[in-house]
Coordinates of C-alpha atoms and ligand atoms in Angstrom, one line a residue:
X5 CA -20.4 50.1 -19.2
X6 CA -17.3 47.6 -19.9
X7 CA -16.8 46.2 -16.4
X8 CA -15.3 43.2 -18.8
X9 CA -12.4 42.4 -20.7
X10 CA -14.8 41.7 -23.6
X11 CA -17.2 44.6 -22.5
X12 CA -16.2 46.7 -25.4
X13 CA -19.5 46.0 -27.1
X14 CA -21.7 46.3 -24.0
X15 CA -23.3 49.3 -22.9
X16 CA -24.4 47.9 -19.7
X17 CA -22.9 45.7 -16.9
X18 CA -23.6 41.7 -16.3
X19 CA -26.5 40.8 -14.1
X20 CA -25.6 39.3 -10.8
X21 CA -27.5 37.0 -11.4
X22 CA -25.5 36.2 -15.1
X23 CA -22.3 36.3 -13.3
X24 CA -23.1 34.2 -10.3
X25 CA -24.5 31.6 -13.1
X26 CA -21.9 31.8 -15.6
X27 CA -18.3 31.4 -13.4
X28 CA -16.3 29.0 -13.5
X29 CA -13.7 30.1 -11.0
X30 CA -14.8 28.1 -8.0
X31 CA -13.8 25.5 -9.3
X32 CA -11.3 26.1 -12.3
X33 CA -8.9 27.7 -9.8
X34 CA -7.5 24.3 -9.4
X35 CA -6.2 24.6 -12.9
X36 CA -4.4 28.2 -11.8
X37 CA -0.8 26.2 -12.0
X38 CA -1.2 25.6 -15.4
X39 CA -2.6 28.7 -16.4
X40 CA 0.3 30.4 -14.9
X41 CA 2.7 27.9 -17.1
X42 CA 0.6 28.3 -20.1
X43 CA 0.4 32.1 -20.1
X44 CA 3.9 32.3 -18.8
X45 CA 4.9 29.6 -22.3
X46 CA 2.8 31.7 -24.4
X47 CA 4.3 35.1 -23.3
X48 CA 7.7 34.0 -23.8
X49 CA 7.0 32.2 -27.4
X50 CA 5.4 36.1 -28.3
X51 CA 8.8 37.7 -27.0
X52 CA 10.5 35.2 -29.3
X53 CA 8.7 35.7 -32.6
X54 CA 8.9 39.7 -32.2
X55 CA 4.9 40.3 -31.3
X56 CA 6.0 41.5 -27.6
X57 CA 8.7 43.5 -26.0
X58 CA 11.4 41.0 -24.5
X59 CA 11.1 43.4 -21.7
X60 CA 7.1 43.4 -21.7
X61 CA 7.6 39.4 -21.4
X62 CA 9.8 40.0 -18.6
X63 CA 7.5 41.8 -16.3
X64 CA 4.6 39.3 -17.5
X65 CA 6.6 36.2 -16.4
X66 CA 7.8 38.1 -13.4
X67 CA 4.0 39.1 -12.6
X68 CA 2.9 35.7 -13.1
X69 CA 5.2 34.4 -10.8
X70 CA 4.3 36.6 -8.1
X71 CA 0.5 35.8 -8.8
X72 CA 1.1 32.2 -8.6
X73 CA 2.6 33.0 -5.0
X74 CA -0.2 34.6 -4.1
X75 CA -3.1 32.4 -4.6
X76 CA -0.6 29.6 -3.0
X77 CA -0.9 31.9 -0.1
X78 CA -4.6 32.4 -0.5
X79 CA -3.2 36.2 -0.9
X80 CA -4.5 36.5 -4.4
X81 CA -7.4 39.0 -4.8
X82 CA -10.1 37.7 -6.3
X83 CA -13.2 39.8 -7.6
X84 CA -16.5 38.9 -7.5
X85 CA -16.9 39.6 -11.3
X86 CA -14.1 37.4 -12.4
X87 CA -15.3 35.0 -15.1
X88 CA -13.2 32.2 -14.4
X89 CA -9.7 31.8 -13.2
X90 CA -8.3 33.0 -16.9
X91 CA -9.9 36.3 -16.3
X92 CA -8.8 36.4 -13.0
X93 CA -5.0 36.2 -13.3
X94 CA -4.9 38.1 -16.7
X95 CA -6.8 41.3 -14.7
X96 CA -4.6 41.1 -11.9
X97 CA -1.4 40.9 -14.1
X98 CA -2.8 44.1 -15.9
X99 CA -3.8 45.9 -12.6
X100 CA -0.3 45.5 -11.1
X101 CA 2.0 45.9 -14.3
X102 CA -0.2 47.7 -16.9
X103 CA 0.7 48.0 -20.6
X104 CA 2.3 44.6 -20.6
X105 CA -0.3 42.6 -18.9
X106 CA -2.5 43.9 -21.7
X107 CA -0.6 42.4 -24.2
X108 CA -0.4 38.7 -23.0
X109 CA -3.5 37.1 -24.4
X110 CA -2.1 38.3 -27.8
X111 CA -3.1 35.4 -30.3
X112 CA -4.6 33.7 -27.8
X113 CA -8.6 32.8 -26.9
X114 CA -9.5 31.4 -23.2
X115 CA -10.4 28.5 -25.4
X116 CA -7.4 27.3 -26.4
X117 CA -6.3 28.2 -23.4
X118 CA -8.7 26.2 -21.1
X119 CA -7.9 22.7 -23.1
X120 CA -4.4 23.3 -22.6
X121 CA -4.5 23.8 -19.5
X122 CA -7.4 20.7 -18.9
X123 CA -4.7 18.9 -20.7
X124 CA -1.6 19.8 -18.5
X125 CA -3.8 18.6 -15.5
X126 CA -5.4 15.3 -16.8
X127 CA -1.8 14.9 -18.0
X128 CA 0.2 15.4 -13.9
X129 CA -3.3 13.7 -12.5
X130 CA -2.7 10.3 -14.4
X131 CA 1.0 10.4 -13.1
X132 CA -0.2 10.8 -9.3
X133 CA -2.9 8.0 -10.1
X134 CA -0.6 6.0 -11.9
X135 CA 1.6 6.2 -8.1
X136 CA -1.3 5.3 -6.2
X137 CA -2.2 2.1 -8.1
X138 CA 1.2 1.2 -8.0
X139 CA 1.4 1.9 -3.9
X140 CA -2.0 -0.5 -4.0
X141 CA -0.7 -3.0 -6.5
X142 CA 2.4 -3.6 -4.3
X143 CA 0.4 -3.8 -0.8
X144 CA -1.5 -6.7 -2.7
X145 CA 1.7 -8.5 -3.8
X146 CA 3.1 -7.9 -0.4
X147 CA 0.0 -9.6 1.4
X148 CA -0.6 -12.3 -1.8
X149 CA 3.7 -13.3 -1.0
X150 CA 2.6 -13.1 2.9
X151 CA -0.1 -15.7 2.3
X152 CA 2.2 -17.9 -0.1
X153 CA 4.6 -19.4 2.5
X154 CA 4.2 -22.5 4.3
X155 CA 1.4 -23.7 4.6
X156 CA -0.3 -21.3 1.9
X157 CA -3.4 -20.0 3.0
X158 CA -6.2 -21.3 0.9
X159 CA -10.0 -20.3 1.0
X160 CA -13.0 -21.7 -1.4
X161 CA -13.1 -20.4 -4.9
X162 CA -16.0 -18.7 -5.5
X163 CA -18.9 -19.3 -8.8
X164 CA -22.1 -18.0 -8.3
X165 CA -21.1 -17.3 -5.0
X166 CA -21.3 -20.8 -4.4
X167 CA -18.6 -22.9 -3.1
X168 CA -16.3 -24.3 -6.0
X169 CA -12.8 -25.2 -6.2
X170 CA -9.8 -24.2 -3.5
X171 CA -7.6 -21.4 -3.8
X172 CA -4.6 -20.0 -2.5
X173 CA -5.6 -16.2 -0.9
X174 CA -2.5 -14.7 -3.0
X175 CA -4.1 -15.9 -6.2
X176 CA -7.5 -14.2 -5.3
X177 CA -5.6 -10.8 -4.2
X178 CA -3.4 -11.0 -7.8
X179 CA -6.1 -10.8 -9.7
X180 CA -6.9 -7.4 -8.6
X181 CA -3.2 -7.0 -9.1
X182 CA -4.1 -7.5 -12.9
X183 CA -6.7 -5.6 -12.8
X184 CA -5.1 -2.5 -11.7
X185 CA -1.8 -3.6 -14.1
X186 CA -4.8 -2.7 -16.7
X187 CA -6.3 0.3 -15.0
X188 CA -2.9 1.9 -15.5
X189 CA -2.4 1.0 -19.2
X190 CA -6.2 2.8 -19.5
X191 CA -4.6 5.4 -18.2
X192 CA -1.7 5.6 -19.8
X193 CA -2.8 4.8 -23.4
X194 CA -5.3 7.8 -22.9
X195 CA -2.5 9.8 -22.1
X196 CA -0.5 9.6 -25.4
X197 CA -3.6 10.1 -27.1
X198 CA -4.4 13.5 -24.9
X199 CA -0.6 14.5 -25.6
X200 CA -1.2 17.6 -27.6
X201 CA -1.3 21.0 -27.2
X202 CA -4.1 23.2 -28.3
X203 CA -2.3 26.5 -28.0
X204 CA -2.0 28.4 -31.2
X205 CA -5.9 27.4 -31.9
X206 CA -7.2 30.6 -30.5
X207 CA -10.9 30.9 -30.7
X208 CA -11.5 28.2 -33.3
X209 CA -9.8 29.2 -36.4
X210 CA -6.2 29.8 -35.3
X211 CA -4.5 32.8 -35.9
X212 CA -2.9 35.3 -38.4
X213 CA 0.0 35.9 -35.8
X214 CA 3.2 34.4 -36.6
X215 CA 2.9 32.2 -33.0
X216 CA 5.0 29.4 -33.2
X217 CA 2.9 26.5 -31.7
X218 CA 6.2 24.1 -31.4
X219 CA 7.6 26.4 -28.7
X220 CA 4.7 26.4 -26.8
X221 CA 4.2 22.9 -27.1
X222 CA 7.7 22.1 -25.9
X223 CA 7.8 24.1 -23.2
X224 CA 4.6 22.6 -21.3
X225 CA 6.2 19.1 -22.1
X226 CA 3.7 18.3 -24.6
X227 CA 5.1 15.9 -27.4
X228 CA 3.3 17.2 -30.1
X229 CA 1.3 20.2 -31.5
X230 CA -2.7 19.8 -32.6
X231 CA -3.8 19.1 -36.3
X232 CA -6.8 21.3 -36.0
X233 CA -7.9 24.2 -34.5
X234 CA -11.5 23.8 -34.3
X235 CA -10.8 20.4 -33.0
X236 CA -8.7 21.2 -30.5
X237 CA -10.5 23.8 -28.8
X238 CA -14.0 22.0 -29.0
X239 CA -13.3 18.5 -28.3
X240 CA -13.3 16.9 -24.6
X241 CA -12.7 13.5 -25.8
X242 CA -9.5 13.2 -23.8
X243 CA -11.8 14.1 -20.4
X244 CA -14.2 11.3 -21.6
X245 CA -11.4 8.8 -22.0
X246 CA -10.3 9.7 -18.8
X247 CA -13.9 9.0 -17.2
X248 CA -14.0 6.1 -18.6
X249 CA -10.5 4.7 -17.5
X250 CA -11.2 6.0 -14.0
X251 CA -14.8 4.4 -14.4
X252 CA -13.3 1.0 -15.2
X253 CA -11.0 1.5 -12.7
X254 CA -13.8 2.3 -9.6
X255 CA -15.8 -1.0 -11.1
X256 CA -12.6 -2.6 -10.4
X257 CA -12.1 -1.5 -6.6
X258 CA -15.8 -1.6 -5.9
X259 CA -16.0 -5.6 -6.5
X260 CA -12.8 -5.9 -4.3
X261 CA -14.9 -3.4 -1.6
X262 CA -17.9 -5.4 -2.3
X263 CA -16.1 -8.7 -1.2
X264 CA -14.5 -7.0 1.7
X265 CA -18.0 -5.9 2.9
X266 CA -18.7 -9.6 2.0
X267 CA -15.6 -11.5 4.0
X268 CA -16.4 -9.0 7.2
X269 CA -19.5 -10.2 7.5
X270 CA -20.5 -12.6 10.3
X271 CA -21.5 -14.9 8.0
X272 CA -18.1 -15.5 5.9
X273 CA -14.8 -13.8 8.7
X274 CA -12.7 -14.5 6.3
X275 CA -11.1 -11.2 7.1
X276 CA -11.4 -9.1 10.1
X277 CA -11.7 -5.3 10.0
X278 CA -8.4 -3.2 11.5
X279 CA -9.5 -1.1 13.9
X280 CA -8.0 2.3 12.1
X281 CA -10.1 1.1 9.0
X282 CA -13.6 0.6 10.5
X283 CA -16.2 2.8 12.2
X284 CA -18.7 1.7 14.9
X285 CA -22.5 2.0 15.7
X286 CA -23.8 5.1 17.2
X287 CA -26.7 2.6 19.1
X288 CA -25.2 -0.9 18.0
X289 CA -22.1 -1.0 20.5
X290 CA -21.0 -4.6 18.9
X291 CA -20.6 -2.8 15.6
X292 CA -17.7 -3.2 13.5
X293 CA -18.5 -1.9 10.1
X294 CA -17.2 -1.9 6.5
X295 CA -17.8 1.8 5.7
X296 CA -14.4 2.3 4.2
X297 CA -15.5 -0.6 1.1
X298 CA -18.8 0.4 1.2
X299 CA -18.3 4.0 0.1
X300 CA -15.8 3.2 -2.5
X301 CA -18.4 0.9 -3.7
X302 CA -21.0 3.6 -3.3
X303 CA -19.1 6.5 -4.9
X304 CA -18.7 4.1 -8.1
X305 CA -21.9 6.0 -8.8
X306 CA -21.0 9.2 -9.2
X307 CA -17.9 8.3 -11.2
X308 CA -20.1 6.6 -13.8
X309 CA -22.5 9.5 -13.7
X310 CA -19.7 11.7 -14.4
X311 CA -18.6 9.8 -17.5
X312 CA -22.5 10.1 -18.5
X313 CA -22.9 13.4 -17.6
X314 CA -20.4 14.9 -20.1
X315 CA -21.0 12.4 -22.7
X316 CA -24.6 14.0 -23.0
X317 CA -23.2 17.0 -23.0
X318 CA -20.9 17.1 -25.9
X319 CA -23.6 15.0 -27.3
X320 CA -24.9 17.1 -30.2
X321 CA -22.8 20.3 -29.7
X322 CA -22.0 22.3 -32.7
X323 CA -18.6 22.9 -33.8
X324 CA -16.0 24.8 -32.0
X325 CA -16.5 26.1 -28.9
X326 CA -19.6 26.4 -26.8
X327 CA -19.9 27.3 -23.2
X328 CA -21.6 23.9 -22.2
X329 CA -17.7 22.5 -22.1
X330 CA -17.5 24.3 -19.1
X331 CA -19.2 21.7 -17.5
X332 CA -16.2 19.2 -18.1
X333 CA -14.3 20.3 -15.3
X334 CA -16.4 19.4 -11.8
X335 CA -17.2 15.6 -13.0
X336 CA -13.2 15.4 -13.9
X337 CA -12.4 16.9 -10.7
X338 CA -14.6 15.1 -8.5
X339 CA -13.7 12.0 -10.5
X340 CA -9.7 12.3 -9.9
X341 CA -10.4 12.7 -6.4
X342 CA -12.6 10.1 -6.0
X343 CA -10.3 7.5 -7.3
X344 CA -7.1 9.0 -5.6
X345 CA -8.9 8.7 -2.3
X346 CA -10.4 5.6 -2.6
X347 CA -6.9 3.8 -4.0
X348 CA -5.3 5.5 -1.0
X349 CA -8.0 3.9 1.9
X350 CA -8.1 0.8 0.3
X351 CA -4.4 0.4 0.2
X352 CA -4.3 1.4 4.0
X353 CA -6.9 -1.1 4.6
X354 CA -6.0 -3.8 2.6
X355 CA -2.0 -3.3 4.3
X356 CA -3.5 -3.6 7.7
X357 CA -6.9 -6.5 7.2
X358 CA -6.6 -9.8 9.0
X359 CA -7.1 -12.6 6.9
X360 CA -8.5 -15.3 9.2
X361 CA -6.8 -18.0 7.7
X362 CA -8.5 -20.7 10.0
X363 CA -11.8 -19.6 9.3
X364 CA -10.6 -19.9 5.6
X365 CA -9.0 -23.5 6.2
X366 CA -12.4 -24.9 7.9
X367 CA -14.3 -23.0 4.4
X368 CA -11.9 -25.9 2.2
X369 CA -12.9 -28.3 4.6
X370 CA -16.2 -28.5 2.3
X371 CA -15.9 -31.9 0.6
X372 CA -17.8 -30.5 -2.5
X373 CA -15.1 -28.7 -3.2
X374 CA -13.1 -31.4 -4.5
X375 CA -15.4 -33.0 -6.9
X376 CA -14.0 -31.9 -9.7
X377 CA -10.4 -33.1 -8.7
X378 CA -11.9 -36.4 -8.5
X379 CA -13.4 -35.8 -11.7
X380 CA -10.0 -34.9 -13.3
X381 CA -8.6 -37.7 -11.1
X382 CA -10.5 -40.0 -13.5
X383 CA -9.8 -38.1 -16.8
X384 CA -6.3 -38.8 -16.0
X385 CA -7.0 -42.3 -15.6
X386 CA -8.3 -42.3 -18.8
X387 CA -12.2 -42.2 -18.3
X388 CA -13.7 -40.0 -20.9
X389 CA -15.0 -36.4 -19.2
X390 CA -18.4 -37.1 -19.3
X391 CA -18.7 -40.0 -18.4
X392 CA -16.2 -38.8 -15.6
X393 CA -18.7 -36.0 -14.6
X394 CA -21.8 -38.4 -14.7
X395 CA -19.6 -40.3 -12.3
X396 CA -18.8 -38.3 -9.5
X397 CA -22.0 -36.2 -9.9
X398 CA -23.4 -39.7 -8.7
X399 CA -21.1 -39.9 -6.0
X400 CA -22.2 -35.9 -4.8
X401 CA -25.7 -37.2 -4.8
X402 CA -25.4 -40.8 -3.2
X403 CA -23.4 -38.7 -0.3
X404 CA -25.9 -36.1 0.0
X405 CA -29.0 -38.8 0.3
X406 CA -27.0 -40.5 2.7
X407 CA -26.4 -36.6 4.5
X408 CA -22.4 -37.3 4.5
X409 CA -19.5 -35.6 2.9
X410 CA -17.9 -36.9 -0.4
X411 CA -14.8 -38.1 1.4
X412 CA -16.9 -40.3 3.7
X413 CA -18.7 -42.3 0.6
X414 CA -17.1 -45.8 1.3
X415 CA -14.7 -47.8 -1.1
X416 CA -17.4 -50.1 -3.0
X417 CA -19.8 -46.6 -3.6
X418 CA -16.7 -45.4 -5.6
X419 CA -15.8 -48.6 -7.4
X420 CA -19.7 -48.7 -8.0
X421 CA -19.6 -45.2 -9.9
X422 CA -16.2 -46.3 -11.6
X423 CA -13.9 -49.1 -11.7
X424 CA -10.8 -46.2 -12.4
X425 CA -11.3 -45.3 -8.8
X426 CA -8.7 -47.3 -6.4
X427 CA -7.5 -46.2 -2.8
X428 CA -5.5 -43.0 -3.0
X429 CA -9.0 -41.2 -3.8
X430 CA -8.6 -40.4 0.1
X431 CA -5.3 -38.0 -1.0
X432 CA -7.5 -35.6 -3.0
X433 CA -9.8 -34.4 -0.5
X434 CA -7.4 -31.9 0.6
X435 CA -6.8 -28.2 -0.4
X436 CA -2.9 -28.0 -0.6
X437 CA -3.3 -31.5 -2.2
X438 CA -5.8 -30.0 -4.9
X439 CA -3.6 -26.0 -4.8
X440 CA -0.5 -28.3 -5.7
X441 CA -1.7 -29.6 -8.8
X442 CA -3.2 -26.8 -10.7
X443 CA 0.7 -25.8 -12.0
X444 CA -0.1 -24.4 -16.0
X445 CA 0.5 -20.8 -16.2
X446 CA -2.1 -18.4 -14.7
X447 CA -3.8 -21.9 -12.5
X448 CA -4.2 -21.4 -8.8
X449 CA -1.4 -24.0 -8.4
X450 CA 1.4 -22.7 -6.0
X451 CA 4.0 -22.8 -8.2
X452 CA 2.2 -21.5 -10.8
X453 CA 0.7 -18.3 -8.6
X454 CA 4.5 -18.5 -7.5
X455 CA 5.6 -17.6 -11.0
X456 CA 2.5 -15.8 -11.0
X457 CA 4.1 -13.6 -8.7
X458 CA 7.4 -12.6 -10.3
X459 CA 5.5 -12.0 -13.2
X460 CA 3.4 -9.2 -10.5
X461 CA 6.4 -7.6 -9.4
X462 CA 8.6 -7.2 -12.5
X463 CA 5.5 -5.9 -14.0
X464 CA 5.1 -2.9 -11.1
X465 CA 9.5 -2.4 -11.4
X466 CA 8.8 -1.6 -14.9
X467 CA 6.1 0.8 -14.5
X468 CA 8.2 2.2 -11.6
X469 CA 10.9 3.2 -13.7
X470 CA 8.1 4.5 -16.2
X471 CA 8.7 2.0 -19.1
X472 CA 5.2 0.4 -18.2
X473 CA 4.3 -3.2 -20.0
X474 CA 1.1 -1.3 -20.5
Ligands
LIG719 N1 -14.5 29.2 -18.2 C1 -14.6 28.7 -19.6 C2 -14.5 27.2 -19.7 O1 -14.2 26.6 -18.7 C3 -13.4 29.3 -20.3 C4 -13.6 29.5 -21.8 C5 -14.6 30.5 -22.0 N2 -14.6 30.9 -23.4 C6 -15.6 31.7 -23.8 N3 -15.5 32.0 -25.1 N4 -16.6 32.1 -23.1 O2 -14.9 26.6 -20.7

């Protein structure tokens, strides 16, 4: 019995078991716009070279469209024995206009088919991520410029999460500024490479139908057509690259969640929570918790494990297709949504956090964190580094024996370590004294995070207008 479109062969029906195992439709209908657009490309391109009625194509599109409408108004009647959300549309299209419908998937296999339409997604999913970064990239410049004007606010630089040298906030926020200015050129460098269209392949070996691949190709907005049919329809390289983009991406936000978690704490408040952003304690009633950083840096996991995942699976298979690529999809899926949920909390978070800049201001109050001024103080003076170092690492420990602060280390103890030191020493043990002086491009200086800072935002007006320094 052929309940199928390939049952030809078959003298009895799938198991339920079979079907319930095989399908891919409850979670490829996500890909039914660009199935629609790629059968509706395809059906027009066979109109054009003579392989279908002009009036057959007409009805198809038509049908199509309709279709399209109704699984946008959850109207579309699925069947428990549809295979995946190819099957589905092209039996529905048959059902309601006959003949015609039967000739759409002329010179065409679902496995062409599939990775263009993978394609055509990955390709409208980097756009909408590319939007979200930029949305986040410009709450951090907004909130770095915020934190810039007079007096800048400036907290302890961190090195082994110890205490080391002053630093404006804004230059702490635009690094993950850069980071993200990277995640996007990730994403859009994989999306040149994934810029081809499949169609045409067919099952793996191409096709003795004069189809003309350029028109397809054009139509879906692809720039170019693939070099090789078993390739194209086998390979899932472009849903690696796009793990791994997202991966370095979710590594990215997680170390940002992971300080947030970090400066909420009791022990730092450099930040504190906005209401809207946090959640509470179903027994603790003082509770004020970080959940929002602490599943983005939670869900990193199952980004990563998606980029594993399908790199074991094409591990090792044969050329061209095999039915393990199915398993692309859900890790891509969940991937995509992971990220464009997590970019859009953290930007609502990170628009709405308090930075407690007083808190931060009694953090640089930390004497230690200006040895290394004083160090440089010295260099300038012409004391060679080492010596310099061996210096005011004396200094750190005579203060610590005595149990005082650098600063408090009296005239003779310094002209004891080195004759270079004379009475302005007293200037550097203060944090817009020691953000002032760090001015060489990319320091922590203010008028070099300043610059830093146009740099930021001409950088996001270019990607905006799509001509990304990427
Ligand atoms: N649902 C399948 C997938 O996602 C479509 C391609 C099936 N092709 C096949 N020859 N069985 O990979």
């Amino acid at each position: 019995m052929a309940n199928k479109p390939w049952g030809g062969r078959f003298d009895a029906p799938t198991d339920k078991s079979v079907e319930e195992f095989t399908t891919s439709l409850p979670f490829d209908v996500r890909l039914y716009t660009q199935d629609i657009s790629c059968s509706m490309a395809h059906a027009r391109m066979l109109g054009k070279v003579g392989l279908v009625p002009i009036s057959d194509v007409e009805k198809i599109v038509a049908g199509l469209a309709q279709i399209e409408k109704d699984i946008e108004a959850g109207e579309f009647p699925f069947a428990p024995g549809d295979e995946d959300i190819h099957m589905a549309v092209e039996r529905v299209l048959t059902d309601r206009i006959g003949e015609p419908g039967a000739r759409l998937h002329t010179g065409r296999s679902r496995n062409d088919q599939v990775a263009t339409d993978l394609r055509l997604w990955a390709k409208e999913q980097i756009g909408e991520l590319g939007n979200d970064i930029l949305a986040f990239q410009q709450t951090l410049v907004t909130r770095a410029k915020e934190h810039l004007s007079d007096p800048p606010t400036v907290l302890p630089g961190y090195t082994h999460l110890q205490r080391a040298m002053p630093v404006p906030l804004a230059h702490h926020l635009l690094a993950y500024f850069w980071m993200l200015e990277r995640d996007k050129g990730r994403l859009l460098d994989c999306l040149l490479r994934m810029d081809e269209s499949p169609l045409g392949s067919a099952a793996l070996a191409g096709s003795g139908l004069p189809l003309d691949r350029e028109m397809t190709a054009v139509a879906l907005g692809f720039s170019r057509v693939s070099e090789n049919s078993l390739d194209a329809v086998s390979d899932r390289d472009f849903v690696i690259e796009l793990l791994s983009a997202l991966s370095v991406m979710i590594m990215h936000l997680s170390r940002l969640a992971d300080e947030t978690i970090t400066w909420a704490s009791s022990e730092f408040k450099y930040i504190s929570l906005p209401d809207a952003y946090a959640t509470g304690s179903s027994m603790m009633p003082q509770k004020k918790n970080p959940d929002i950083a602490e599943l983005v840096r939670g869900k990193t996991g199952r980004v990563f494990g998606s980029l594993m995942g399908l790199l074991t699976t094409l591990k090792g298979l044969p050329l061209a297709y095999n039915r393990d690529l199915q398993e692309d999809k859900e890790g891509l899926f969940d991937a995509v949504d992971t990220l464009r949920a997590s970019l859009s909390v953290m930007t609502g978070l990170f628009s709405a956090v308090i930075f407690n800049s007083e808190v931060m201001k009694a953090a640089v109050s930390d004497d230690d964190l200006y040895a290394t001024d004083i160090m440089e103080y010295l260099v300038a003076k012409g004391v060679p580094l080492r010596s310099a170092h061996h210096a005011v690492g004396g200094l750190v420990k005579t203060a610590s024996d005595k149990g005082v602060g650098l600063s408090q280390l009296t005239p003779d103890e310094y002209q004891a370590a080195s004759e270079s030191f004379a009475d302005d020493i007293g200037d550097y043990f203060s944090a817009q004294h020691s953000v002032a002086s760090k001015n060489i491009m990319g320091s922590s200086g203010i008028a070099a995070v300043k610059q830093q800072l146009e740099h930021a935002e001409a950088a996001i007006d270019m990607s905006g207008s799509g001509d990304s320094s990427a």
